[in-house]
mmCIF file of C-alpha atoms in Angstrom:
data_model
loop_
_atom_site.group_PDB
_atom_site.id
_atom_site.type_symbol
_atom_site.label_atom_id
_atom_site.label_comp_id
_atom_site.label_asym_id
_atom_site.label_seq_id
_atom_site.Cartn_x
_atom_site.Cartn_y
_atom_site.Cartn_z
ATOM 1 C CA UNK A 1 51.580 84.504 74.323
ATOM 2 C CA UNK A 2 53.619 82.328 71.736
ATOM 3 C CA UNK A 3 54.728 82.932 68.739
ATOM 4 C CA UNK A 4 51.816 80.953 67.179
ATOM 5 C CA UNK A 5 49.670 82.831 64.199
ATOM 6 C CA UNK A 6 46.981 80.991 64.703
ATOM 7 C CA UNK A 7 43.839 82.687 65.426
ATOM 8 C CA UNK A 8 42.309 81.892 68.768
ATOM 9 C CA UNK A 9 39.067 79.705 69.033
ATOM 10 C CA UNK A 10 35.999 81.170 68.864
ATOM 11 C CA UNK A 11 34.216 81.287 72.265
ATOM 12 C CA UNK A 12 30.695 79.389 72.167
ATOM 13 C CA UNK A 13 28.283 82.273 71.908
ATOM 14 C CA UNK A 14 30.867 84.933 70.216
ATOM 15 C CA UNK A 15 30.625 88.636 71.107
ATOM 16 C CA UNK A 16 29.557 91.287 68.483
ATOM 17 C CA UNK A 17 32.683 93.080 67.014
ATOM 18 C CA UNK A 18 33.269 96.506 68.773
ATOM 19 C CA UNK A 19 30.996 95.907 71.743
ATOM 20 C CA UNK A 20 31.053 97.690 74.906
ATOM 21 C CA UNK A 21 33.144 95.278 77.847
ATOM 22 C CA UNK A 22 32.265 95.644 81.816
ATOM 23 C CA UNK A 23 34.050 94.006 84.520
ATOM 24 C CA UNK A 24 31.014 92.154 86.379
ATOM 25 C CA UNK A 25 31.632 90.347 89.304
ATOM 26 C CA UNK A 26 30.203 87.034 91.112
ATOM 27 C CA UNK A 27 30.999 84.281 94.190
ATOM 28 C CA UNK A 28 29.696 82.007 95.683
ATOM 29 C CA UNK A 29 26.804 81.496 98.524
ATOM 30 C CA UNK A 30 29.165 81.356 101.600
ATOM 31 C CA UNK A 31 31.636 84.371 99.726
ATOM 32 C CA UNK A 32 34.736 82.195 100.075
ATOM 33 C CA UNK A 33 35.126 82.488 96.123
ATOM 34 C CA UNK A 34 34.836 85.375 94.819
ATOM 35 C CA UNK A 35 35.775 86.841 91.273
ATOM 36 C CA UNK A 36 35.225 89.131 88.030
ATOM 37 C CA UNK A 37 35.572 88.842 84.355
ATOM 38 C CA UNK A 38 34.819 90.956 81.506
ATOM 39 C CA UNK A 39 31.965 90.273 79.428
ATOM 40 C CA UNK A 40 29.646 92.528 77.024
ATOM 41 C CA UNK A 41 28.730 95.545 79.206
ATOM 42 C CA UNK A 42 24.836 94.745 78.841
ATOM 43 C CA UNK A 43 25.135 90.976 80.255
ATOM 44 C CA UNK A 44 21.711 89.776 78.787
ATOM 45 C CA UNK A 45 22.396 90.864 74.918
ATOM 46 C CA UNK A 46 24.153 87.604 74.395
ATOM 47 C CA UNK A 47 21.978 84.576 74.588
ATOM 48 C CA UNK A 48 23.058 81.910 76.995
ATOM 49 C CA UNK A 49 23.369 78.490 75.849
ATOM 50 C CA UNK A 50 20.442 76.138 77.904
ATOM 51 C CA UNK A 51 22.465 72.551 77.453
ATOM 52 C CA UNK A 52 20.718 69.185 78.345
ATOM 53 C CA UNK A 53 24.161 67.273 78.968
ATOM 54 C CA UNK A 54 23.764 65.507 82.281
ATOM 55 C CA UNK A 55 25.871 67.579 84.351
ATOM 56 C CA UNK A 56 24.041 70.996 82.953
ATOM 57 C CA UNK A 57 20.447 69.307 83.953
ATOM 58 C CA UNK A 58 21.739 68.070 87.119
ATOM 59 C CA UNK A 59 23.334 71.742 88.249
ATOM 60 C CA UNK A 60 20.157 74.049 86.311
ATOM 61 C CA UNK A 61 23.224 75.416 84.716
ATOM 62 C CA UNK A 62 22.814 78.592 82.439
ATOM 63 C CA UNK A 63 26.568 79.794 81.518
ATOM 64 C CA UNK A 64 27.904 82.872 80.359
ATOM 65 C CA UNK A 65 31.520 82.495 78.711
ATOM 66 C CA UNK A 66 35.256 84.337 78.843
ATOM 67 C CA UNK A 67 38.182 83.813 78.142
ATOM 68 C CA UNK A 68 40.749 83.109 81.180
ATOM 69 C CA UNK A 69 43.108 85.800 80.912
ATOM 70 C CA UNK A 70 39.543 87.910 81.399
ATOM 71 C CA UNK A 71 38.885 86.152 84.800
ATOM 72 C CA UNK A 72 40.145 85.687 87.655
ATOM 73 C CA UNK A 73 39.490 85.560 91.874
ATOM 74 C CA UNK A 74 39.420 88.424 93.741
ATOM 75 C CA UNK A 75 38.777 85.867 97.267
ATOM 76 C CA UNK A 76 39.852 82.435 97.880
ATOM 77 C CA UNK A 77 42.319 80.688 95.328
ATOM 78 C CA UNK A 78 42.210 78.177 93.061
ATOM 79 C CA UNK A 79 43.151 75.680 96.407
ATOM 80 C CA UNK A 80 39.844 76.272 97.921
ATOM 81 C CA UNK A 81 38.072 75.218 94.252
ATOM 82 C CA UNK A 82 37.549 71.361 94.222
ATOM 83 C CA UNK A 83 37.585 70.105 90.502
ATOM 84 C CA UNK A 84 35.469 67.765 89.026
ATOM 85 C CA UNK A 85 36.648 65.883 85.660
ATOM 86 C CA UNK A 86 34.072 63.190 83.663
ATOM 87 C CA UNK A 87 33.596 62.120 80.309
ATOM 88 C CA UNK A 88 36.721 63.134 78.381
ATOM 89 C CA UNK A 89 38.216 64.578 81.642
ATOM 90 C CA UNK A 90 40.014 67.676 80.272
ATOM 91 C CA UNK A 91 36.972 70.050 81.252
ATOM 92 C CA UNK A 92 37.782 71.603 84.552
ATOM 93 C CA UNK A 93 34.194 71.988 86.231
ATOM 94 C CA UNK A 94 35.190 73.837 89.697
ATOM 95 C CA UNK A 95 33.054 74.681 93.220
ATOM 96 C CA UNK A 96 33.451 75.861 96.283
ATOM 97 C CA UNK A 97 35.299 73.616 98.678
ATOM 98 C CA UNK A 98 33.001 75.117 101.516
ATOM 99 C CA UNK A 99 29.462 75.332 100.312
ATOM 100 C CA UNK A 100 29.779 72.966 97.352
ATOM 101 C CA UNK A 101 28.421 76.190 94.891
ATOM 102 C CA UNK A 102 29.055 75.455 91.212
ATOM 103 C CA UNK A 103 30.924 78.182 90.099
ATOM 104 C CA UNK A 104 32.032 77.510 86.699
ATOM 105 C CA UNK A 105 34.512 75.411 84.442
ATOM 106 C CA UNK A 106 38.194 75.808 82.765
ATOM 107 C CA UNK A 107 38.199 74.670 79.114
ATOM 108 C CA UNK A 108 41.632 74.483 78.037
ATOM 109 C CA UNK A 109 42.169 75.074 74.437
ATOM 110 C CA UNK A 110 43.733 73.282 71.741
ATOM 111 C CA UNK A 111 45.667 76.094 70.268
ATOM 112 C CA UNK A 112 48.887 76.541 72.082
ATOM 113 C CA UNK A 113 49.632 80.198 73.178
ATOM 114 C CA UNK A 114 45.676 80.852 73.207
ATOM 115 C CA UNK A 115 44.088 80.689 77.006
ATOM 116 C CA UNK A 116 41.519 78.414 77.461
ATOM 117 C CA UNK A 117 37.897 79.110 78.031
ATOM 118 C CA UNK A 118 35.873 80.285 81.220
ATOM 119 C CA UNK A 119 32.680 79.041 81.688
ATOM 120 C CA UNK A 120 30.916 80.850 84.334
ATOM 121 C CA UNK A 121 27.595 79.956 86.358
ATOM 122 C CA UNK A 122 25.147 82.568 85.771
ATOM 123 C CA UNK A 123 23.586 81.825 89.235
ATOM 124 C CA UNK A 124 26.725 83.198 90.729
ATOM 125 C CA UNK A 125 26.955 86.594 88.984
ATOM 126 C CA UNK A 126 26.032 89.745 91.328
ATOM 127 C CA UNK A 127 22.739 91.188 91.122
ATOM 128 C CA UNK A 128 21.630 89.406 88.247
ATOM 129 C CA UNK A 129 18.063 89.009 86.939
ATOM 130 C CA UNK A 130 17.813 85.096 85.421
ATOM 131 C CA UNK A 131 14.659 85.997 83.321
ATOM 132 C CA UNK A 132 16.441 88.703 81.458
ATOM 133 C CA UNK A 133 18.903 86.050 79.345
ATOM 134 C CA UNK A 134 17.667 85.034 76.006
ATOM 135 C CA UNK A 135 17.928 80.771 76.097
ATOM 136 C CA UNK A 136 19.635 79.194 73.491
ATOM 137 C CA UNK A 137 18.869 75.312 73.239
ATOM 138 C CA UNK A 138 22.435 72.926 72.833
ATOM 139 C CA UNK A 139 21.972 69.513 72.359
ATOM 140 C CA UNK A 140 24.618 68.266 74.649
ATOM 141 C CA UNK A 141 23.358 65.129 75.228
ATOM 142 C CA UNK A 142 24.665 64.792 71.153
ATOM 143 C CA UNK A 143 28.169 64.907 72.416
#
């Protein structure tokens, strides 16, 4: 961490203040990638954001977010991610080299010292139950 005061960002869909944190864990379909992250204990008490960008409509995506230092891969490395960059290009959107699974995004941040932002695919998430997730809409196409 630096020596910078500044407060971190916010993520997109803050947690509560004093709530319960789980390691959950997630890969992709052919289990090359694989990976955890803590997140609110109860995964579906925090809405998830349902953004009509292109790249969100394209991929169905429904994300859940982290911040990095709370992630990381447990199989595979970062060398068997392919990264895909549009628009402003500083959004790391990463899949599987193998199966081509969307697994999430880096989000650097602006604030030096701060890590940057994890955006993970929902779909990829163990055991998880898609109806369960309260939908937020984002107007991404705004952007």
């Amino acid at each position: 961490m630096s020596s910078d005061s500044s407060p971190p960002p916010n993520l997109p869909i803050p947690w509560p203040e004093g709530v319960e944190i789980s390691t959950h864990t997630g890969g992709c379909h052919c289990k090359k990638i694989r990976f955890e992250f803590e997140y609110p204990a109860d995964i579906y008490s925090l809405p998830v954001p349902e953004c009509n960008c292109s790249i969100c409509e394209d991929r169905g995506s429904m994300n859940v977010y982290t911040w990095e230092n709370k992630f990381r891969l447990t199989s595979g490395s970062e060398g068997d991610l392919s990264i895909y960059k549009f628009h402003a290009k500083r959004v790391n959107h990463r899949s599987c080299k193998v199966c081509g699974s969307y697994i999430g995004a880096l989000v650097p941040v602006p604030t030096p010292g701060h890590p940057g932002i994890i955006v993970v695919n929902t779909r990829t998430i163990d055991n998880i139950e898609l109806k369960k997730f309260q939908r937020t809409p984002v107007n991404g196409r705004a952007w």
